[in-house]
Amino acid sequence: MQEIWRLSAAELASLIKTKKVSATEAATSALARLDAVNPQINAVVDHKPAEVLAQAAAIDAAIGRGEDVGPLGGVPITVKVNIDQKGFATTNGLKLQREAIAADNSPVIDNLYKAGAVILGRTNCPAFSYRWFTTNLVHGDTKNPRDPGITPGGSSGGAGAAVAAGIGHIAHGTDIAGSIRYPAYACGVHGLRPTMGRIPAFNAALPERTIGPQISAVSGPLARTIGDIRIALAAMSARDYRDPWWVPAPLEGPPVQKRVAMCLNPDGLDPVPEVRAAVADAGKRLERAGWIVEEIANTPPLREPANLQTKLWLGDSYEAQLETAEREGDPGALACLRGNRTKVFPFDAAAFSKALTRRATLTREWLEFFEQYPVLLMPVSGELPFPDHLDRKDEASFARVWHAQLPQIAIPFMGLPGLTVSTGLVGRIPVGVQLVSGRYREDLCLAAGEAIEAGGTPSAAIDPAR
């Protein structure tokens, strides 16, 4: 048998359930892998090995008693450092929050425990989870295991780097403007941003979120197989009363025609040739798998919802966010806020009301589109993964980054699900595509994603490149 840490979550859970591998063996393998490769990439920034082994021992004991340990029974996974885990600091990449020790678990953590997962460690993010690059003043710089010269993505950069390097079989991330989908893209794995309301969220250790994050930020999984994404979504989605936005929607919707709209250049994105080629290749894979693929010239609007999403995210309480960032002193966070100032400030009551009003209209337009085409295939980004910290190079580079990320920023404004599917490499630089569907139709994204995955070379854990 191959090394335990290389297995998919589904394979490992089956082996543990049938007592061919113990949860303790799996945890020991995961901890050894973390020790071996994490110093090179700094993906996991906090973990307690004794607690990891205690979790695994409890799973083994439950199996010994004949109990059902859940779909992730004994599977080591990582969680992002911006959600509450009892006894750990919810830093969100901030020195200012080093003492924000959680007294209780967030709903996501509790749901993972209920599914039998063993939480291996906590992964890095940029300060405030603002950027598509992962560094901060409290935990340091995370490197991409594929190529240390390119970004691991952000804000769930630690999650993407960890799962790509075989540190855990699934990673938890969060996404308000691409923060699951882009690290998956940059690190050559898969990542699902679920529909808003699918996975419950709440951090008791921190103040209540403003309305923008409440209606657009989500938790979701990153993994090396689409099958593991599917298992993790089901585990994370269980009910929790603490999130008033949670919706008891079924994980499988009614059958629809296997029809995909493919757009190579949505809303003036003008992607580089390698990105266009990846989308076109994914379309061919879908056709070979029996899907009807229709190329369209354009999608419903992306630029307007992207601009409004940025305002809801950064413009609401802009001055307070800027003051906190200045106290933190993080250069990347300050660059993000100052670089977007003219776009998002001032954001008065009239502008706020207009944004929410337009949200209804734009969401309706997108939902009408999905009545005709159940799934949309388009780029994740207009470019291949960026050179690391490109957004801090100069004003032109900052603008270049924000333009390229248009397909990621827009989708959360409508609360839609989006799945990054890794499709291959350009040299040693990952590339992939994005699948989007109607609200609570993650099942359609996953079905199309599995067809694309099956038509190419599977993603596998790698040793960090030098």
Coordinates of N, CA, C and O in Angstrom, one line a residue, residues 172-249:
H172 N -9.9 22.9 4.9 CA -11.0 23.8 5.1 C -10.5 25.2 4.6 O -9.3 25.6 5.0
G173 N -11.3 25.9 3.9 CA -11.0 27.3 3.5 C -12.2 28.2 3.6 O -13.3 27.7 3.9
T174 N -12.1 29.5 3.4 CA -13.2 30.4 3.3 C -13.1 31.2 2.1 O -12.0 31.4 1.5
D175 N -14.2 31.8 1.6 CA -14.2 32.4 0.3 C -15.2 33.6 0.3 O -16.4 33.4 0.5
I176 N -14.7 34.8 0.1 CA -15.5 36.0 -0.1 C -15.3 36.7 -1.4 O -16.1 37.4 -1.9
A177 N -14.2 36.3 -2.0 CA -13.8 36.9 -3.4 C -12.8 36.0 -4.1 O -12.0 36.5 -4.9
G178 N -12.9 34.7 -3.8 CA -12.0 33.7 -4.5 C -11.1 33.0 -3.6 O -10.2 32.2 -4.1
S179 N -11.3 33.2 -2.3 CA -10.3 32.7 -1.3 C -10.2 31.2 -1.1 O -9.3 30.7 -0.5
I180 N -11.1 30.4 -1.7 CA -11.0 29.0 -1.8 C -10.6 28.6 -3.2 O -9.7 27.9 -3.5
R181 N -11.3 29.2 -4.2 CA -11.1 28.9 -5.6 C -9.7 29.2 -6.1 O -9.1 28.5 -6.9
Y182 N -9.2 30.4 -5.7 CA -7.9 30.8 -6.2 C -6.7 30.0 -5.6 O -5.8 29.5 -6.4
P183 N -6.6 29.7 -4.3 CA -5.6 28.8 -3.8 C -5.6 27.4 -4.4 O -4.6 26.8 -4.7
A184 N -6.8 26.9 -4.7 CA -6.9 25.6 -5.3 C -6.3 25.7 -6.7 O -5.5 24.8 -7.2
Y185 N -6.6 26.8 -7.4 CA -6.1 27.0 -8.8 C -4.6 27.1 -8.7 O -3.9 26.5 -9.5
A186 N -4.1 27.9 -7.8 CA -2.6 28.2 -7.8 C -1.8 27.0 -7.3 O -0.7 26.8 -7.7
C187 N -2.4 26.1 -6.5 CA -1.7 25.0 -6.0 C -2.0 23.7 -6.7 O -1.4 22.6 -6.3
G188 N -2.8 23.7 -7.7 CA -3.1 22.5 -8.5 C -3.9 21.5 -7.8 O -3.7 20.3 -8.0
V189 N -5.0 22.0 -7.1 CA -5.9 21.1 -6.4 C -7.3 21.6 -6.8 O -7.5 22.5 -7.6
H190 N -8.3 21.0 -6.2 CA -9.7 21.4 -6.4 C -10.3 22.1 -5.2 O -9.8 21.9 -4.1
G191 N -11.2 23.1 -5.4 CA -11.7 23.8 -4.3 C -13.1 24.3 -4.6 O -13.4 24.9 -5.7
L192 N -14.0 24.1 -3.6 CA -15.4 24.5 -3.8 C -15.8 25.6 -2.9 O -15.7 25.5 -1.6
R193 N -16.3 26.7 -3.5 CA -17.1 27.7 -2.8 C -18.5 27.4 -2.8 O -19.2 27.4 -3.9
P194 N -19.1 26.9 -1.7 CA -20.5 26.6 -1.7 C -21.5 27.8 -1.8 O -21.0 28.9 -1.7
T195 N -22.7 27.5 -2.0 CA -23.7 28.6 -2.0 C -23.8 29.2 -0.6 O -23.6 28.5 0.4
M196 N -24.0 30.5 -0.6 CA -24.1 31.2 0.7 C -25.3 30.6 1.5 O -26.4 30.4 0.9
G197 N -25.1 30.2 2.7 CA -26.1 29.5 3.5 C -26.1 28.0 3.5 O -26.8 27.4 4.3
R198 N -25.2 27.4 2.7 CA -25.0 26.0 2.7 C -24.3 25.5 3.9 O -24.7 24.5 4.6
I199 N -23.2 26.1 4.3 CA -22.4 25.7 5.4 C -22.5 26.7 6.5 O -22.2 27.9 6.3
P200 N -22.9 26.3 7.7 CA -23.1 27.3 8.8 C -21.7 27.9 9.3 O -20.7 27.2 9.3
A201 N -21.8 29.2 9.7 CA -20.6 29.9 10.1 C -20.9 30.7 11.3 O -22.0 31.3 11.4
F202 N -20.0 30.8 12.3 CA -20.1 31.7 13.4 C -18.8 31.6 14.2 O -18.3 30.6 14.5
N203 N -18.2 32.8 14.5 CA -17.0 32.9 15.4 C -17.4 33.7 16.6 O -17.4 34.9 16.6
A204 N -17.6 33.0 17.7 CA -17.9 33.7 19.0 C -16.8 34.5 19.5 O -17.0 35.4 20.3
A205 N -15.5 34.1 19.1 CA -14.3 34.8 19.6 C -14.2 36.2 19.0 O -13.3 37.0 19.5
L206 N -14.9 36.5 18.0 CA -14.7 37.8 17.3 C -16.1 38.5 17.2 O -17.1 37.9 17.4
P207 N -16.0 39.8 16.9 CA -17.3 40.6 16.7 C -18.1 40.1 15.6 O -17.6 39.4 14.7
E208 N -19.4 40.3 15.6 CA -20.3 39.9 14.6 C -19.9 40.5 13.3 O -19.4 41.7 13.2
R209 N -20.0 39.8 12.1 CA -19.6 40.3 10.8 C -20.6 41.3 10.3 O -21.8 41.3 10.6
T210 N -20.1 42.3 9.5 CA -21.0 43.2 8.8 C -21.8 42.5 7.8 O -21.5 41.3 7.4
I211 N -22.7 43.2 7.1 CA -23.7 42.5 6.3 C -23.0 41.9 5.0 O -23.4 40.9 4.5
G212 N -22.0 42.6 4.5 CA -21.4 42.1 3.3 C -20.8 40.7 3.5 O -21.2 39.7 2.7
P213 N -20.0 40.5 4.4 CA -19.5 39.1 4.7 C -20.6 38.1 5.1 O -20.6 36.9 4.8
Q214 N -21.6 38.6 5.8 CA -22.7 37.7 6.2 C -23.4 37.1 5.0 O -23.8 35.9 5.0
I215 N -23.6 37.9 3.9 CA -24.3 37.4 2.8 C -23.5 36.9 1.6 O -24.0 36.6 0.6
S216 N -22.1 36.9 1.8 CA -21.3 36.4 0.7 C -20.1 35.6 1.1 O -19.6 34.9 0.2
A217 N -19.6 35.6 2.3 CA -18.5 34.8 2.7 C -19.0 33.4 3.1 O -20.0 33.3 3.8
V218 N -18.2 32.4 2.7 CA -18.6 31.0 3.0 C -17.4 30.2 3.4 O -16.2 30.6 3.1
S219 N -17.6 29.1 4.1 CA -16.6 28.1 4.3 C -16.8 27.0 3.2 O -17.9 26.8 2.7
G220 N -15.7 26.3 2.9 CA -15.8 25.2 1.9 C -14.5 24.4 1.9 O -13.5 24.7 2.5
P221 N -14.5 23.3 1.2 CA -13.3 22.3 1.1 C -12.4 22.5 -0.1 O -12.8 22.9 -1.1
L222 N -11.1 22.2 0.2 CA -10.2 22.0 -0.9 C -9.6 20.6 -0.8 O -9.5 20.0 0.4
A223 N -9.4 19.9 -1.9 CA -8.9 18.5 -1.8 C -8.3 18.1 -3.2 O -8.4 18.9 -4.1
R224 N -7.7 16.9 -3.2 CA -7.0 16.5 -4.4 C -7.9 15.7 -5.3 O -7.5 15.4 -6.4
T225 N -9.1 15.3 -4.8 CA -10.1 14.7 -5.7 C -11.5 15.4 -5.5 O -11.8 15.9 -4.4
I226 N -12.2 15.3 -6.6 CA -13.6 15.9 -6.5 C -14.4 15.0 -5.6 O -15.3 15.6 -4.9
G227 N -14.2 13.7 -5.5 CA -14.9 12.9 -4.6 C -14.7 13.3 -3.2 O -15.7 13.3 -2.4
D228 N -13.5 13.7 -2.8 CA -13.3 14.2 -1.5 C -14.0 15.5 -1.2 O -14.4 15.8 -0.1
I229 N -14.0 16.4 -2.2 CA -14.8 17.6 -2.1 C -16.3 17.3 -1.7 O -16.9 17.9 -0.9
R230 N -16.8 16.3 -2.4 CA -18.2 16.0 -2.2 C -18.5 15.5 -0.8 O -19.4 15.9 -0.1
I231 N -17.6 14.6 -0.3 CA -17.7 14.1 1.1 C -17.6 15.2 2.1 O -18.3 15.3 3.1
A232 N -16.6 16.1 1.9 CA -16.4 17.2 2.8 C -17.5 18.2 2.8 O -17.9 18.7 3.9
L233 N -18.1 18.4 1.7 CA -19.3 19.3 1.6 C -20.4 18.8 2.5 O -21.0 19.5 3.2
A234 N -20.7 17.5 2.3 CA -21.8 16.9 3.1 C -21.5 17.0 4.6 O -22.4 17.3 5.4
A235 N -20.2 16.8 5.0 CA -19.9 16.8 6.4 C -20.0 18.2 7.0 O -20.5 18.4 8.0
M236 N -19.5 19.2 6.2 CA -19.5 20.6 6.7 C -20.9 21.2 6.7 O -21.1 22.2 7.5
S237 N -21.8 20.7 6.0 CA -23.1 21.3 5.7 C -24.2 21.1 6.8 O -25.3 21.6 6.7
A238 N -23.9 20.3 7.8 CA -24.9 19.9 8.8 C -25.4 21.2 9.5 O -24.7 22.2 9.7
R239 N -26.7 21.1 10.0 CA -27.4 22.2 10.6 C -26.6 22.7 11.8 O -26.1 21.9 12.6
D240 N -26.7 24.0 12.1 CA -26.2 24.6 13.3 C -27.0 25.9 13.5 O -27.0 26.8 12.7
Y241 N -27.7 25.9 14.6 CA -28.6 27.1 14.9 C -27.9 28.4 15.0 O -28.6 29.5 14.8
R242 N -26.6 28.4 15.2 CA -25.9 29.7 15.4 C -25.8 30.5 14.2 O -25.4 31.7 14.3
D243 N -26.0 29.9 13.0 CA -25.9 30.7 11.8 C -27.3 30.9 11.3 O -28.0 30.0 10.7
P244 N -27.9 32.2 11.4 CA -29.3 32.4 10.9 C -29.4 32.4 9.4 O -30.5 32.3 8.9
W245 N -28.3 32.4 8.7 CA -28.3 32.3 7.2 C -28.3 30.9 6.7 O -28.5 30.6 5.5
W246 N -28.1 29.9 7.6 CA -28.0 28.5 7.1 C -29.4 28.0 6.5 O -30.4 28.4 7.1
V247 N -29.3 27.3 5.4 CA -30.5 26.8 4.7 C -30.5 25.3 4.6 O -29.5 24.7 4.2
P248 N -31.6 24.6 5.0 CA -31.6 23.2 4.9 C -31.9 22.7 3.5 O -32.9 21.9 3.3
A249 N -31.1 23.0 2.6 CA -31.3 22.6 1.2 C -30.7 21.3 0.9 O -29.6 20.9 1.5

